[in-house]
């Protein structure tokens, strides 16, 4: 059992799957918050969470909100439930940290952002890759001007196929998987201004398994996100390469290494995590993000990744689908 720190912010987690447990741990590791309760509609999951975390459990979120005085919640339920739970939390005056994708449609993401703004509470979305060693360092190197101005970038990602309930939506790869990479393109290279998607061959109405998303980026850069689902794959594998006017960067697998080369490609420097102080576990990125979200609430700042970033992800995903259907780029 983990000891909850005594602190000012009273928090709860909704959805106690693997990701909800990471949220709970992130809260327990935050000096500014205490984990008051968790909620899961599945009694087995609720029981396991109560044993592992040593906090009260509820099976219904509304009951939790009525019974406890909560300042902030994190949402780690299946994607299609984010919107209703977030709106309930916001209407109870809670700040919300929501798993990606913020919602499953642009319209729902807009409702969430508008509701949080109207109620004066913060909304964050878990684009956790921004907290991975590789992408964090890439951002620092880019900000320091090590490779000059970005001219083009490519992300290649392969993952297990989406679960059946997610895969019911044929183009789920856009919202479920590459929503992360759309965010990374924006985070590292600049705002995406237009997109054009091509899908690999697939039967009408069946899951799209391969996609290339071409992006025009503000300030004249271009990007491509190449993604696929592969049966039997055991975890997500990805790589990002960024070319600039003065050199290039390559990021391997979120938490592994960053290689920076200048205009002489044979001379490069590889930066790896310090294994004494930084784990390379992907899961750390979620916990780190939760701690950072809590710190932003305690300090009265905007969350590190905002609801608007989550909404932008949905706008770009929907534009990608439209671009495929119309066979031309769509401005976003
Ligand atoms: N950021 C990342 O890298 C990352 C990685 C994997 C998953 N995710 C996202 O995290 C979320 C959760 O993923 P997971 O793998 O833990 O899912 P999961 O399905 O294993 O767990 C979800 C839990 O929510 C519970 N639940 C369902 N409806 C509920 C309700 N109305 N009230 C309370 N609990 C309810 C389920 O019983 C289940 O225990 C999803 O949105 C997923 O897309 C993010």
Coordinates of C-alpha atoms and ligand atoms in Angstrom, one line a residue:
X1 CA 0.0 0.0 0.0
X2 CA 1.2 3.5 -0.9
X3 CA 1.0 6.3 1.7
X4 CA -0.9 9.3 0.4
X5 CA 0.8 12.6 1.1
X6 CA -1.3 15.0 3.1
X7 CA -1.8 18.1 1.0
X8 CA -4.2 20.8 -0.2
X9 CA -5.7 19.4 -3.4
X10 CA -8.2 16.6 -3.0
X11 CA -8.2 14.4 -6.0
X12 CA -9.9 11.3 -7.5
X13 CA -9.3 9.0 -10.4
X14 CA -12.1 7.7 -12.6
X15 CA -11.3 4.4 -14.4
X16 CA -8.9 2.0 -12.7
X17 CA -7.3 0.2 -15.6
X18 CA -3.5 0.3 -16.2
X19 CA -3.6 4.0 -17.1
X20 CA -5.8 5.0 -14.1
X21 CA -3.2 3.3 -11.8
X22 CA -0.5 5.4 -13.3
X23 CA -2.6 8.5 -12.7
X24 CA -3.2 7.4 -9.1
X25 CA 0.6 7.0 -8.6
X26 CA 1.3 10.3 -10.1
X27 CA -1.1 11.9 -7.6
X28 CA 0.4 10.0 -4.7
X29 CA 3.8 11.2 -5.8
X30 CA 2.7 14.9 -5.9
X31 CA 3.5 16.9 -2.8
X32 CA 0.6 19.3 -3.5
X33 CA -2.2 16.7 -3.6
X34 CA -3.9 13.8 -1.9
X35 CA -5.7 10.9 -3.5
X36 CA -9.1 10.8 -1.8
X37 CA -10.9 8.2 -3.8
X38 CA -11.0 6.2 -7.1
X39 CA -14.0 5.1 -9.2
X40 CA -14.5 2.1 -11.4
X41 CA -17.7 0.6 -12.7
X42 CA -16.2 -2.9 -12.7
X43 CA -16.3 -4.3 -9.1
X44 CA -13.2 -6.4 -9.7
X45 CA -11.1 -3.4 -10.9
X46 CA -12.5 -1.3 -8.1
X47 CA -11.5 -3.9 -5.5
X48 CA -8.0 -4.3 -6.9
X49 CA -7.5 -0.5 -6.9
X50 CA -8.7 -0.3 -3.3
X51 CA -6.2 -3.0 -2.3
X52 CA -3.3 -1.5 -4.2
X53 CA -3.9 2.2 -3.4
X54 CA -5.5 2.1 0.0
X55 CA -8.2 4.6 -0.8
X56 CA -12.0 4.6 -0.9
X57 CA -13.6 3.3 -4.1
X58 CA -16.9 4.1 -5.8
X59 CA -18.6 2.3 -8.7
X60 CA -20.5 5.5 -9.8
X61 CA -18.7 8.7 -10.5
X62 CA -21.8 10.8 -9.5
X63 CA -21.9 9.1 -6.2
X64 CA -18.2 9.9 -5.6
X65 CA -18.8 13.5 -6.5
X66 CA -21.7 13.7 -4.1
X67 CA -20.0 12.0 -1.2
X68 CA -16.5 13.6 -1.3
X69 CA -15.3 17.1 -1.6
X70 CA -13.0 16.9 -4.7
X71 CA -10.9 19.6 -6.2
X72 CA -9.6 17.8 -9.3
X73 CA -10.2 14.5 -11.1
X74 CA -8.2 12.5 -13.6
X75 CA -10.1 10.5 -16.2
X76 CA -8.8 7.1 -17.5
X77 CA -11.9 5.4 -18.8
X78 CA -12.4 4.2 -22.4
X79 CA -12.2 7.0 -24.9
X80 CA -15.9 7.4 -25.6
X81 CA -16.7 8.0 -21.9
X82 CA -14.3 10.9 -21.4
X83 CA -16.8 13.6 -22.5
X84 CA -19.7 12.8 -20.1
X85 CA -17.4 12.2 -17.1
X86 CA -15.5 15.4 -17.8
X87 CA -18.6 17.4 -18.1
X88 CA -19.9 16.0 -14.8
X89 CA -16.6 16.8 -13.1
X90 CA -16.5 20.3 -14.5
X91 CA -20.1 21.1 -13.5
X92 CA -19.1 20.0 -9.9
X93 CA -16.3 22.6 -10.1
X94 CA -13.5 20.1 -10.5
X95 CA -10.3 20.6 -12.5
X96 CA -9.9 17.8 -15.0
X97 CA -6.9 15.8 -16.3
X98 CA -8.2 13.7 -19.2
X99 CA -6.6 10.8 -21.0
X100 CA -6.0 11.2 -24.7
X101 CA -7.9 11.5 -27.0
X102 CA -9.8 14.3 -25.2
X103 CA -13.0 13.0 -26.8
X104 CA -13.9 11.0 -29.8
X105 CA -15.3 13.9 -31.9
X106 CA -14.3 17.5 -32.4
X107 CA -17.8 18.6 -31.2
X108 CA -17.4 16.8 -27.9
X109 CA -13.9 18.2 -27.4
X110 CA -15.3 21.7 -28.0
X111 CA -18.0 21.1 -25.4
X112 CA -15.4 20.1 -22.9
X113 CA -13.1 23.1 -23.5
X114 CA -16.1 25.5 -23.4
X115 CA -17.5 24.0 -20.3
X116 CA -14.2 24.2 -18.4
X117 CA -13.7 27.8 -19.5
X118 CA -17.2 28.8 -18.5
X119 CA -16.9 27.1 -15.0
X120 CA -13.3 28.6 -14.5
X121 CA -11.6 25.2 -14.0
X122 CA -8.5 23.8 -15.7
X123 CA -8.6 21.1 -18.3
X124 CA -5.5 19.1 -19.3
X125 CA -5.0 16.2 -21.8
X126 CA -2.5 13.4 -21.4
X127 CA -0.2 13.9 -24.4
X128 CA 2.4 12.2 -22.2
X129 CA 5.0 11.8 -25.0
X130 CA 6.0 15.4 -24.4
X131 CA 7.4 14.2 -21.1
X132 CA 9.5 11.4 -22.6
X133 CA 13.3 11.8 -22.4
X134 CA 13.7 11.9 -26.2
X135 CA 11.0 14.4 -27.1
X136 CA 11.9 16.6 -24.0
X137 CA 15.5 16.8 -25.1
X138 CA 14.6 17.4 -28.7
X139 CA 12.6 20.4 -27.6
X140 CA 15.5 21.7 -25.6
X141 CA 17.9 21.3 -28.5
X142 CA 15.4 23.0 -30.9
X143 CA 14.9 25.9 -28.5
X144 CA 18.6 26.3 -28.2
X145 CA 18.8 26.5 -32.0
X146 CA 21.1 23.5 -32.3
X147 CA 19.7 22.5 -35.7
X148 CA 18.5 25.8 -36.9
X149 CA 14.9 26.3 -38.2
X150 CA 12.9 23.2 -38.8
X151 CA 12.4 22.4 -42.5
X152 CA 10.8 18.9 -42.4
X153 CA 10.0 16.2 -39.9
X154 CA 8.9 12.5 -40.1
X155 CA 7.4 10.4 -37.4
X156 CA 7.1 6.6 -38.0
X157 CA 5.0 4.7 -35.5
X158 CA 3.8 1.1 -35.4
X159 CA 1.5 -0.3 -32.7
X160 CA -0.8 -3.2 -31.8
X161 CA -4.2 -2.9 -33.5
X162 CA -6.7 -0.9 -31.5
X163 CA -8.9 -2.9 -29.2
X164 CA -12.3 -4.1 -30.6
X165 CA -14.3 -1.4 -28.9
X166 CA -12.0 1.3 -30.3
X167 CA -11.7 -0.4 -33.7
X168 CA -15.4 -0.2 -34.2
X169 CA -14.6 3.2 -35.7
X170 CA -12.7 2.4 -38.9
X171 CA -10.4 5.5 -38.8
X172 CA -9.7 5.1 -35.0
X173 CA -5.9 5.2 -35.8
X174 CA -6.3 9.0 -36.3
X175 CA -7.8 9.6 -32.8
X176 CA -6.5 6.7 -30.8
X177 CA -2.9 6.4 -32.0
X178 CA -1.6 9.3 -34.0
X179 CA -3.3 12.0 -31.9
X180 CA -0.1 11.7 -29.9
X181 CA 2.1 12.3 -33.0
X182 CA 0.0 15.1 -34.3
X183 CA 0.6 16.7 -30.9
X184 CA 4.4 16.0 -31.2
X185 CA 4.5 17.6 -34.6
X186 CA 2.9 20.7 -33.2
X187 CA 5.0 20.6 -30.0
X188 CA 8.3 20.3 -31.8
X189 CA 7.9 21.8 -35.2
X190 CA 5.1 24.4 -35.0
X191 CA 1.4 24.6 -35.6
X192 CA -0.1 22.4 -38.3
X193 CA -1.9 24.5 -40.9
X194 CA -3.2 21.9 -43.3
X195 CA -3.3 18.1 -43.6
X196 CA -3.8 15.5 -46.3
X197 CA -4.2 11.8 -45.4
X198 CA -3.7 8.6 -47.4
X199 CA -4.9 5.3 -46.1
X200 CA -3.5 1.9 -46.9
X201 CA -5.8 -0.5 -48.8
X202 CA -8.6 -1.6 -46.6
X203 CA -12.1 -3.0 -47.1
X204 CA -14.8 -0.3 -46.8
X205 CA -15.9 0.0 -43.2
X206 CA -13.0 -2.0 -41.8
X207 CA -10.2 -0.7 -39.6
X208 CA -7.7 1.5 -41.4
X209 CA -4.4 -0.1 -40.5
X210 CA -1.9 2.2 -42.3
X211 CA -1.9 5.9 -42.8
X212 CA 0.4 8.6 -44.1
X213 CA -0.6 12.1 -42.9
X214 CA 1.2 14.9 -44.7
X215 CA 1.2 18.2 -42.8
X216 CA 2.0 21.7 -43.8
X217 CA 3.5 23.5 -40.7
X218 CA 3.5 27.2 -40.0
X219 CA 6.7 29.0 -41.0
X220 CA 7.0 26.8 -44.2
X221 CA 8.0 23.5 -42.8
X222 CA 6.4 20.2 -43.8
X223 CA 5.9 16.9 -41.9
X224 CA 4.7 13.4 -42.3
X225 CA 3.3 11.0 -39.8
X226 CA 3.5 7.4 -41.1
X227 CA 1.6 5.0 -38.8
X228 CA 0.4 1.4 -38.8
X229 CA -1.2 -1.3 -36.7
X230 CA 0.6 -4.7 -36.8
X231 CA -0.9 -7.9 -35.5
X232 CA 1.3 -9.5 -32.8
X233 CA 3.2 -6.4 -32.0
X234 CA 3.8 -6.1 -28.3
X235 CA 4.2 -2.4 -27.7
X236 CA 4.3 0.9 -29.6
X237 CA 7.5 1.5 -31.5
X238 CA 8.3 4.9 -32.9
X239 CA 11.0 7.2 -34.3
X240 CA 11.0 10.9 -35.2
X241 CA 13.5 12.7 -37.4
X242 CA 13.6 16.4 -37.6
X243 CA 15.6 18.3 -40.3
X244 CA 16.7 21.9 -39.7
X245 CA 18.6 24.5 -41.6
X246 CA 21.7 23.7 -39.5
X247 CA 21.4 20.0 -38.8
X248 CA 19.1 17.1 -37.8
X249 CA 17.7 15.4 -34.7
X250 CA 16.5 11.8 -34.3
X251 CA 14.4 10.6 -31.4
X252 CA 14.1 6.9 -30.7
X253 CA 11.1 5.4 -28.9
X254 CA 10.1 8.3 -26.6
X255 CA 12.3 7.5 -23.7
X256 CA 15.5 6.1 -25.4
X257 CA 18.0 8.4 -27.1
X258 CA 18.3 11.6 -29.1
X259 CA 20.9 12.0 -31.8
X260 CA 21.9 15.4 -33.0
X261 CA 24.0 15.9 -36.1
X262 CA 25.1 19.1 -37.7
X263 CA 25.7 19.5 -41.5
X264 CA 28.3 16.8 -41.5
X265 CA 26.2 13.7 -41.0
X266 CA 29.2 11.6 -39.9
X267 CA 29.8 13.7 -36.9
X268 CA 26.9 13.3 -34.4
X269 CA 26.3 13.3 -30.7
X270 CA 23.9 10.8 -29.0
X271 CA 22.3 11.7 -25.7
X272 CA 20.9 8.9 -23.6
X273 CA 19.0 9.1 -20.3
X274 CA 21.1 9.1 -17.2
X275 CA 20.3 5.6 -16.0
X276 CA 21.1 6.5 -12.3
X277 CA 18.3 9.1 -12.2
X278 CA 16.0 8.6 -15.2
X279 CA 14.2 5.4 -16.0
X280 CA 13.4 4.7 -19.6
X281 CA 10.0 3.2 -18.8
X282 CA 7.3 4.7 -21.0
X283 CA 5.0 4.6 -18.0
X284 CA 7.1 7.2 -16.2
X285 CA 5.9 9.7 -18.8
X286 CA 2.3 9.5 -17.6
X287 CA 3.2 9.8 -13.9
X288 CA 5.5 12.7 -14.7
X289 CA 2.7 14.5 -16.6
X290 CA 0.2 13.9 -13.7
X291 CA 2.7 15.4 -11.3
X292 CA 3.3 18.4 -13.6
X293 CA -0.5 18.9 -13.9
X294 CA -0.9 18.9 -10.2
X295 CA 2.0 21.4 -9.8
X296 CA 0.3 23.7 -12.3
X297 CA -2.9 23.6 -10.3
X298 CA -1.1 24.3 -7.0
X299 CA 0.8 27.2 -8.6
X300 CA -2.3 28.5 -10.4
X301 CA -0.8 28.1 -13.8
X302 CA -2.3 26.7 -17.1
X303 CA -1.8 22.9 -17.3
X304 CA 1.4 21.9 -19.2
X305 CA -0.8 20.4 -22.0
X306 CA -4.2 22.1 -22.2
X307 CA -7.7 21.1 -23.3
X308 CA -7.1 23.4 -26.3
X309 CA -4.2 21.1 -27.3
X310 CA -6.6 18.1 -27.0
X311 CA -9.2 20.0 -29.1
X312 CA -6.6 20.8 -31.7
X313 CA -5.8 17.1 -31.9
X314 CA -9.5 16.3 -32.6
X315 CA -9.7 19.2 -35.2
X316 CA -6.7 17.8 -37.1
X317 CA -7.8 14.2 -36.9
X318 CA -11.2 15.1 -38.3
X319 CA -9.6 17.2 -41.0
X320 CA -7.4 14.2 -41.9
X321 CA -10.4 12.0 -42.4
X322 CA -12.1 14.7 -44.5
X323 CA -8.9 15.1 -46.6
X324 CA -8.9 11.4 -47.3
X325 CA -12.6 11.5 -48.3
X326 CA -12.2 14.6 -50.5
X327 CA -8.8 13.6 -51.9
X328 CA -7.3 17.0 -51.2
X329 CA -5.5 18.9 -48.3
X330 CA -7.7 20.5 -45.7
X331 CA -6.8 23.7 -43.9
X332 CA -7.0 23.5 -40.1
Ligands
LIG1 N1 -1.4 8.3 -22.8 C1 -1.1 7.1 -23.2 O1 0.0 6.8 -23.7 C2 -2.2 6.0 -23.2 C3 -1.8 4.7 -23.3 C4 -2.9 3.7 -23.2 C5 -4.2 4.2 -23.1 N2 -4.5 5.5 -23.0 C6 -5.9 6.0 -22.8 O2 -6.2 5.8 -21.4 C7 -7.6 5.5 -21.2 C8 -7.7 4.2 -20.4 O3 -6.9 3.2 -20.9 P1 -6.7 1.8 -20.2 O4 -5.8 1.0 -21.0 O5 -6.4 2.0 -18.7 O6 -8.2 1.3 -20.3 P2 -9.0 0.1 -19.6 O7 -10.2 -0.2 -20.4 O8 -8.1 -1.0 -19.2 O9 -9.5 0.7 -18.2 C9 -10.6 1.6 -18.2 C10 -11.3 1.4 -16.9 O10 -12.4 2.3 -16.9 C11 -13.5 1.6 -16.2 N3 -14.8 2.3 -16.6 C12 -15.5 2.1 -17.7 N4 -16.6 2.9 -17.6 C13 -16.6 3.5 -16.4 C14 -17.4 4.5 -15.8 N5 -18.5 5.0 -16.4 N6 -17.1 4.9 -14.6 C15 -15.9 4.5 -14.0 N7 -15.1 3.6 -14.5 C16 -15.4 3.1 -15.8 C17 -13.4 0.2 -16.8 O11 -14.1 -0.7 -15.9 C18 -11.9 0.0 -16.7 O12 -11.4 -0.6 -15.5 C19 -8.1 5.4 -22.6 O13 -8.7 6.6 -23.0 C20 -6.9 5.2 -23.5 O14 -7.0 5.6 -24.8 C21 -3.5 6.4 -23.0

